[in-house]
Amino acid sequence: MIRRLVFLFLVADVLAFGGTSTQQATKDPQAVAILQNALAALGGDPALIPINDSVTTGTMGPIANSLVKPAKIVWKTSGAEVRYEIQRDSGLQVLVSGHGKPAVSKNGTVKALFYHVIYGSLPFHIPSKLVSSQISDPKISISYSGLGVAQGKSALLVQVNPATSDAAEAAVRRQLWYFDTGTGLPLRVEYRIPDTTDMNAWGNAAIEFSNFKNVGGVLIPFSMTFYQEGIALSGMAIGTVDFNVGLSPSEFDLLGGN
């Protein structure tokens, strides 16, 4: 059985952990144009660049007969660091990026994580941040993957891969994005959740976005649906998003900092 850290919605920046060798990235001009159009629709770099940190709050609930328990969520980001909290009746679970030393805490008990766990923890609640980095990052390859359908809408598909010679990392970090052919906004992203101890093992996951609202010039999806192995498990409803609140670096450590 794959031992996945089922945090259900682990949101984190794309962190440059590990020491794998890189290859020359390739960026298909058609795919780049799709991402640039999406970034503009989401608010563009002028709105995104001034953001130093963020705090997002909301709720999570089960879909249909899934076993996901209702929860309150708090997601914090600052540069490349993240802290994500899920509060359920059974207690509090926290994931932090830890300045390169990620860890998880459950009801106060802290456990160190292998660096690769962060590869399944992406900032989907601020999709413009991911899209912008995919355009500019020289270590990311992007390619056009044709037309598809998401949420009943026609979509342009863009595949994203790290430019690395490490086959396990390349596989677990692969993403497939669906962008609305009309609005340019992201409809869905498919990605992978790694095993907590073995990067060669992973499961399939997806997020669908809707109910975009303008927050400080940046469009944020206030409703998201999480899928695992093609099954809708939970819905996330964003309540508040605040930028540039002045978060302390210590909030992103559970193992004693740097």
mmCIF file of C-alpha atoms in Angstrom:
data_model
loop_
_atom_site.group_PDB
_atom_site.id
_atom_site.type_symbol
_atom_site.label_atom_id
_atom_site.label_comp_id
_atom_site.label_asym_id
_atom_site.label_seq_id
_atom_site.Cartn_x
_atom_site.Cartn_y
_atom_site.Cartn_z
ATOM 1 C CA MET A 1 0.000 0.000 0.000
ATOM 2 C CA ILE A 2 1.279 3.465 -0.815
ATOM 3 C CA ARG A 3 1.848 5.409 2.387
ATOM 4 C CA ARG A 4 0.617 8.809 1.299
ATOM 5 C CA LEU A 5 0.430 11.748 3.641
ATOM 6 C CA VAL A 6 -3.302 12.225 3.245
ATOM 7 C CA PHE A 7 -3.541 15.891 4.126
ATOM 8 C CA LEU A 8 -6.072 16.019 1.280
ATOM 9 C CA PHE A 9 -5.092 19.489 0.198
ATOM 10 C CA LEU A 10 -1.421 20.067 0.820
ATOM 11 C CA VAL A 11 -0.657 23.459 -0.615
ATOM 12 C CA ALA A 12 2.914 24.620 -0.866
ATOM 13 C CA ASP A 13 5.253 26.490 -3.129
ATOM 14 C CA VAL A 14 7.327 24.602 -5.688
ATOM 15 C CA LEU A 15 10.429 24.148 -3.563
ATOM 16 C CA ALA A 16 13.893 23.357 -4.888
ATOM 17 C CA PHE A 17 14.633 20.533 -2.455
ATOM 18 C CA GLY A 18 17.010 17.718 -3.294
ATOM 19 C CA GLY A 19 20.163 17.560 -5.342
ATOM 20 C CA THR A 20 19.110 15.843 -8.558
ATOM 21 C CA SER A 21 20.818 16.806 -11.791
ATOM 22 C CA THR A 22 18.952 18.885 -14.335
ATOM 23 C CA GLN A 23 18.563 18.756 -18.084
ATOM 24 C CA GLN A 24 17.832 21.505 -20.565
ATOM 25 C CA ALA A 25 14.215 22.607 -20.177
ATOM 26 C CA THR A 26 12.051 22.999 -23.270
ATOM 27 C CA LYS A 27 9.166 25.448 -23.489
ATOM 28 C CA ASP A 28 6.765 24.965 -26.378
ATOM 29 C CA PRO A 29 5.738 28.453 -27.663
ATOM 30 C CA GLN A 30 2.083 27.410 -27.931
ATOM 31 C CA ALA A 31 2.073 26.184 -24.339
ATOM 32 C CA VAL A 32 3.832 29.345 -23.152
ATOM 33 C CA ALA A 33 1.175 31.475 -24.884
ATOM 34 C CA ILE A 34 -1.592 29.532 -23.112
ATOM 35 C CA LEU A 35 0.079 30.044 -19.735
ATOM 36 C CA GLN A 36 0.659 33.729 -20.419
ATOM 37 C CA ASN A 37 -3.008 34.152 -21.315
ATOM 38 C CA ALA A 38 -4.009 32.333 -18.115
ATOM 39 C CA LEU A 39 -1.675 34.481 -16.018
ATOM 40 C CA ALA A 40 -3.172 37.650 -17.491
ATOM 41 C CA ALA A 41 -6.696 36.368 -16.797
ATOM 42 C CA LEU A 42 -5.712 35.650 -13.184
ATOM 43 C CA GLY A 43 -4.406 39.174 -12.628
ATOM 44 C CA GLY A 44 -0.906 39.059 -14.084
ATOM 45 C CA ASP A 45 2.537 39.557 -12.567
ATOM 46 C CA PRO A 46 1.906 43.231 -11.655
ATOM 47 C CA ALA A 47 -0.645 42.069 -9.063
ATOM 48 C CA LEU A 48 1.296 38.958 -8.048
ATOM 49 C CA ILE A 49 4.844 40.305 -7.596
ATOM 50 C CA PRO A 50 4.075 42.610 -4.615
ATOM 51 C CA ILE A 51 2.726 39.662 -2.597
ATOM 52 C CA ASN A 52 5.226 38.614 0.089
ATOM 53 C CA ASP A 53 3.011 36.305 2.128
ATOM 54 C CA SER A 54 -0.566 35.107 2.423
ATOM 55 C CA VAL A 55 -3.063 33.655 4.875
ATOM 56 C CA THR A 56 -6.069 31.753 3.540
ATOM 57 C CA THR A 57 -8.882 30.353 5.686
ATOM 58 C CA GLY A 58 -11.817 28.151 4.815
ATOM 59 C CA THR A 59 -13.543 24.817 5.293
ATOM 60 C CA MET A 60 -13.293 21.310 3.888
ATOM 61 C CA GLY A 61 -16.105 18.790 3.655
ATOM 62 C CA PRO A 62 -16.824 15.339 2.212
ATOM 63 C CA ILE A 63 -18.409 14.704 -1.183
ATOM 64 C CA ALA A 64 -21.022 11.929 -1.587
ATOM 65 C CA ASN A 65 -19.988 8.897 0.485
ATOM 66 C CA SER A 66 -16.337 9.792 0.985
ATOM 67 C CA LEU A 67 -14.778 9.290 4.422
ATOM 68 C CA VAL A 68 -13.302 12.785 4.595
ATOM 69 C CA LYS A 69 -14.175 14.464 7.867
ATOM 70 C CA PRO A 70 -15.280 18.136 7.961
ATOM 71 C CA ALA A 71 -12.468 20.497 8.868
ATOM 72 C CA LYS A 72 -11.405 24.094 9.167
ATOM 73 C CA ILE A 73 -8.302 24.997 7.160
ATOM 74 C CA VAL A 74 -5.634 27.681 7.440
ATOM 75 C CA TRP A 75 -2.977 27.914 4.708
ATOM 76 C CA LYS A 76 -0.009 30.236 5.068
ATOM 77 C CA THR A 77 2.733 31.030 2.572
ATOM 78 C CA SER A 78 5.779 33.284 2.654
ATOM 79 C CA GLY A 79 8.108 33.183 -0.321
ATOM 80 C CA ALA A 80 9.021 29.508 -0.716
ATOM 81 C CA GLU A 81 7.823 28.557 2.779
ATOM 82 C CA VAL A 82 4.440 27.122 3.735
ATOM 83 C CA ARG A 83 2.378 26.173 6.747
ATOM 84 C CA TYR A 84 -0.941 24.370 6.311
ATOM 85 C CA GLU A 85 -3.301 23.536 9.141
ATOM 86 C CA ILE A 86 -6.343 21.251 9.233
ATOM 87 C CA GLN A 87 -8.497 21.383 12.350
ATOM 88 C CA ARG A 88 -10.942 18.496 12.815
ATOM 89 C CA ASP A 89 -12.884 17.251 15.822
ATOM 90 C CA SER A 90 -10.125 14.655 16.237
ATOM 91 C CA GLY A 91 -7.441 17.320 16.536
ATOM 92 C CA LEU A 92 -5.047 19.590 14.662
ATOM 93 C CA GLN A 93 -2.701 18.518 11.857
ATOM 94 C CA VAL A 94 -0.004 20.873 10.580
ATOM 95 C CA LEU A 95 2.376 20.603 7.612
ATOM 96 C CA VAL A 96 5.346 22.950 7.222
ATOM 97 C CA SER A 97 8.070 23.242 4.605
ATOM 98 C CA GLY A 98 10.629 23.848 7.367
ATOM 99 C CA HIS A 99 13.191 25.799 5.324
ATOM 100 C CA GLY A 100 14.095 22.599 3.478
ATOM 101 C CA LYS A 101 13.253 20.270 6.382
ATOM 102 C CA PRO A 102 9.524 19.554 6.031
ATOM 103 C CA ALA A 103 7.612 18.109 8.955
ATOM 104 C CA VAL A 104 4.104 17.245 10.043
ATOM 105 C CA SER A 105 2.518 17.604 13.460
ATOM 106 C CA LYS A 106 -0.592 15.796 14.652
ATOM 107 C CA ASN A 107 -1.997 17.013 17.958
ATOM 108 C CA GLY A 108 1.444 18.294 18.920
ATOM 109 C CA THR A 109 3.441 15.191 17.960
ATOM 110 C CA VAL A 110 6.019 16.187 15.342
ATOM 111 C CA LYS A 111 7.432 13.909 12.632
ATOM 112 C CA ALA A 112 10.123 14.799 10.114
ATOM 113 C CA LEU A 113 9.322 14.134 6.452
ATOM 114 C CA PHE A 114 11.442 13.284 3.442
ATOM 115 C CA TYR A 115 11.929 16.341 1.203
ATOM 116 C CA HIS A 116 10.064 14.776 -1.735
ATOM 117 C CA VAL A 117 6.723 14.890 0.129
ATOM 118 C CA ILE A 118 6.601 18.610 -0.706
ATOM 119 C CA TYR A 119 6.385 17.720 -4.425
ATOM 120 C CA GLY A 120 2.749 16.722 -3.814
ATOM 121 C CA SER A 121 2.012 19.949 -1.964
ATOM 122 C CA LEU A 122 1.396 22.778 -4.383
ATOM 123 C CA PRO A 123 -0.097 26.314 -4.078
ATOM 124 C CA PHE A 124 -3.239 25.548 -6.037
ATOM 125 C CA HIS A 125 -5.290 28.033 -4.048
ATOM 126 C CA ILE A 126 -3.196 30.780 -5.707
ATOM 127 C CA PRO A 127 -2.890 29.299 -9.226
ATOM 128 C CA SER A 128 -1.358 32.471 -10.680
ATOM 129 C CA LYS A 129 1.708 31.837 -8.515
ATOM 130 C CA LEU A 130 2.245 28.417 -10.076
ATOM 131 C CA VAL A 131 1.504 29.564 -13.609
ATOM 132 C CA SER A 132 3.942 32.470 -13.310
ATOM 133 C CA SER A 133 6.730 30.231 -12.021
ATOM 134 C CA GLN A 134 6.152 27.685 -14.781
ATOM 135 C CA ILE A 135 6.631 30.376 -17.398
ATOM 136 C CA SER A 136 9.809 31.821 -15.894
ATOM 137 C CA ASP A 137 11.525 28.846 -14.255
ATOM 138 C CA PRO A 138 14.423 27.657 -16.493
ATOM 139 C CA LYS A 139 14.227 24.218 -14.853
ATOM 140 C CA ILE A 140 10.608 23.585 -15.881
ATOM 141 C CA SER A 141 9.571 22.156 -19.271
ATOM 142 C CA ILE A 142 6.098 22.870 -20.637
ATOM 143 C CA SER A 143 4.324 21.457 -23.681
ATOM 144 C CA TYR A 144 0.939 21.703 -25.385
ATOM 145 C CA SER A 145 -1.135 18.525 -25.009
ATOM 146 C CA GLY A 146 -4.163 19.296 -27.177
ATOM 147 C CA LEU A 147 -7.824 19.842 -26.351
ATOM 148 C CA GLY A 148 -9.789 18.326 -23.503
ATOM 149 C CA VAL A 149 -12.860 18.810 -21.337
ATOM 150 C CA ALA A 150 -13.086 19.783 -17.679
ATOM 151 C CA GLN A 151 -16.238 20.665 -15.736
ATOM 152 C CA GLY A 152 -18.146 20.266 -19.009
ATOM 153 C CA LYS A 153 -16.108 23.017 -20.688
ATOM 154 C CA SER A 154 -13.669 22.904 -23.585
ATOM 155 C CA ALA A 155 -10.099 23.212 -22.352
ATOM 156 C CA LEU A 156 -6.558 23.681 -23.627
ATOM 157 C CA LEU A 157 -4.161 21.196 -22.024
ATOM 158 C CA VAL A 158 -0.614 22.059 -20.939
ATOM 159 C CA GLN A 159 1.784 19.509 -19.463
ATOM 160 C CA VAL A 160 4.436 20.626 -16.961
ATOM 161 C CA ASN A 161 7.550 18.613 -16.082
ATOM 162 C CA PRO A 162 10.786 19.316 -14.202
ATOM 163 C CA ALA A 163 13.876 19.254 -16.400
ATOM 164 C CA THR A 164 15.682 16.518 -14.479
ATOM 165 C CA SER A 165 17.498 13.279 -15.221
ATOM 166 C CA ASP A 166 15.925 11.687 -12.126
ATOM 167 C CA ALA A 167 13.066 9.533 -13.458
ATOM 168 C CA ALA A 168 11.295 9.286 -10.084
ATOM 169 C CA GLU A 169 11.306 13.047 -9.551
ATOM 170 C CA ALA A 170 10.173 13.664 -13.129
ATOM 171 C CA ALA A 171 7.253 11.283 -12.663
ATOM 172 C CA VAL A 172 6.050 12.527 -9.294
ATOM 173 C CA ARG A 173 6.257 16.221 -10.234
ATOM 174 C CA ARG A 174 4.361 15.913 -13.518
ATOM 175 C CA GLN A 175 1.282 18.147 -13.848
ATOM 176 C CA LEU A 176 -1.424 18.428 -16.505
ATOM 177 C CA TRP A 177 -3.361 21.716 -16.549
ATOM 178 C CA TYR A 178 -6.739 22.408 -18.195
ATOM 179 C CA PHE A 179 -7.428 26.029 -19.201
ATOM 180 C CA ASP A 180 -10.840 27.314 -20.272
ATOM 181 C CA THR A 181 -10.760 28.068 -24.016
ATOM 182 C CA GLY A 182 -13.048 31.057 -23.436
ATOM 183 C CA THR A 183 -11.808 32.772 -20.268
ATOM 184 C CA GLY A 184 -8.267 31.396 -20.096
ATOM 185 C CA LEU A 185 -8.783 30.542 -16.414
ATOM 186 C CA PRO A 186 -7.625 27.183 -15.036
ATOM 187 C CA LEU A 187 -10.398 24.618 -14.725
ATOM 188 C CA ARG A 188 -8.439 21.625 -13.443
ATOM 189 C CA VAL A 189 -4.960 20.372 -12.671
ATOM 190 C CA GLU A 190 -3.917 16.722 -12.438
ATOM 191 C CA TYR A 191 -0.866 15.906 -10.350
ATOM 192 C CA ARG A 192 0.647 13.197 -8.138
ATOM 193 C CA ILE A 193 0.891 12.619 -4.396
ATOM 194 C CA PRO A 194 4.126 10.824 -3.470
ATOM 195 C CA ASP A 195 4.524 7.996 -1.014
ATOM 196 C CA THR A 196 5.876 9.409 2.259
ATOM 197 C CA THR A 197 9.030 7.259 2.147
ATOM 198 C CA ASP A 198 9.510 6.252 -1.510
ATOM 199 C CA MET A 199 9.493 8.841 -4.318
ATOM 200 C CA ASN A 200 9.151 6.007 -6.862
ATOM 201 C CA ALA A 201 5.621 5.346 -5.591
ATOM 202 C CA TRP A 202 2.771 7.837 -5.978
ATOM 203 C CA GLY A 203 -0.984 8.222 -6.419
ATOM 204 C CA ASN A 204 -3.017 10.294 -8.867
ATOM 205 C CA ALA A 205 -4.799 13.425 -7.678
ATOM 206 C CA ALA A 206 -6.604 16.393 -9.207
ATOM 207 C CA ILE A 207 -8.077 19.748 -8.211
ATOM 208 C CA GLU A 208 -10.931 21.509 -10.022
ATOM 209 C CA PHE A 209 -11.321 25.277 -9.634
ATOM 210 C CA SER A 210 -14.440 27.465 -9.656
ATOM 211 C CA ASN A 211 -16.012 30.596 -8.157
ATOM 212 C CA PHE A 212 -13.067 32.898 -8.887
ATOM 213 C CA LYS A 213 -13.032 36.165 -6.939
ATOM 214 C CA ASN A 214 -10.736 39.186 -7.113
ATOM 215 C CA VAL A 215 -8.527 39.646 -4.048
ATOM 216 C CA GLY A 216 -6.138 42.574 -4.345
ATOM 217 C CA GLY A 217 -6.046 42.247 -8.107
ATOM 218 C CA VAL A 218 -5.445 38.475 -8.045
ATOM 219 C CA LEU A 219 -8.195 36.012 -8.996
ATOM 220 C CA ILE A 220 -8.560 33.266 -6.384
ATOM 221 C CA PRO A 221 -10.740 30.133 -6.768
ATOM 222 C CA PHE A 222 -13.017 30.270 -3.727
ATOM 223 C CA SER A 223 -14.350 26.771 -4.478
ATOM 224 C CA MET A 224 -12.210 23.709 -5.197
ATOM 225 C CA THR A 225 -12.895 19.990 -5.525
ATOM 226 C CA PHE A 226 -10.221 17.429 -4.644
ATOM 227 C CA TYR A 227 -9.997 14.090 -6.495
ATOM 228 C CA GLN A 228 -7.900 11.030 -5.737
ATOM 229 C CA GLU A 229 -7.630 8.197 -8.267
ATOM 230 C CA GLY A 230 -10.492 9.779 -10.216
ATOM 231 C CA ILE A 231 -12.913 9.919 -7.280
ATOM 232 C CA ALA A 232 -14.166 13.229 -5.874
ATOM 233 C CA LEU A 233 -13.405 13.123 -2.155
ATOM 234 C CA SER A 234 -13.770 16.622 -0.745
ATOM 235 C CA GLY A 235 -14.842 20.163 -1.467
ATOM 236 C CA MET A 236 -12.967 23.213 -0.201
ATOM 237 C CA ALA A 237 -14.686 26.559 0.353
ATOM 238 C CA ILE A 238 -12.409 29.559 0.860
ATOM 239 C CA GLY A 239 -13.599 32.112 3.383
ATOM 240 C CA THR A 240 -10.861 34.755 3.508
ATOM 241 C CA VAL A 241 -7.590 35.541 1.736
ATOM 242 C CA ASP A 242 -5.183 38.155 3.104
ATOM 243 C CA PHE A 243 -1.890 39.209 1.538
ATOM 244 C CA ASN A 244 1.193 40.803 3.119
ATOM 245 C CA VAL A 245 0.237 40.200 6.733
ATOM 246 C CA GLY A 246 3.843 40.043 7.964
ATOM 247 C CA LEU A 247 4.245 36.363 8.886
ATOM 248 C CA SER A 248 7.195 35.360 11.076
ATOM 249 C CA PRO A 249 9.731 32.874 9.612
ATOM 250 C CA SER A 250 9.315 30.736 12.734
ATOM 251 C CA GLU A 251 5.764 29.829 11.685
ATOM 252 C CA PHE A 252 7.184 27.598 8.960
ATOM 253 C CA ASP A 253 9.300 25.362 11.229
ATOM 254 C CA LEU A 254 8.410 22.412 13.464
ATOM 255 C CA LEU A 255 11.913 20.996 13.904
ATOM 256 C CA GLY A 256 13.852 23.910 15.324
ATOM 257 C CA GLY A 257 14.337 26.114 12.273
ATOM 258 C CA ASN A 258 17.334 26.275 9.944
#
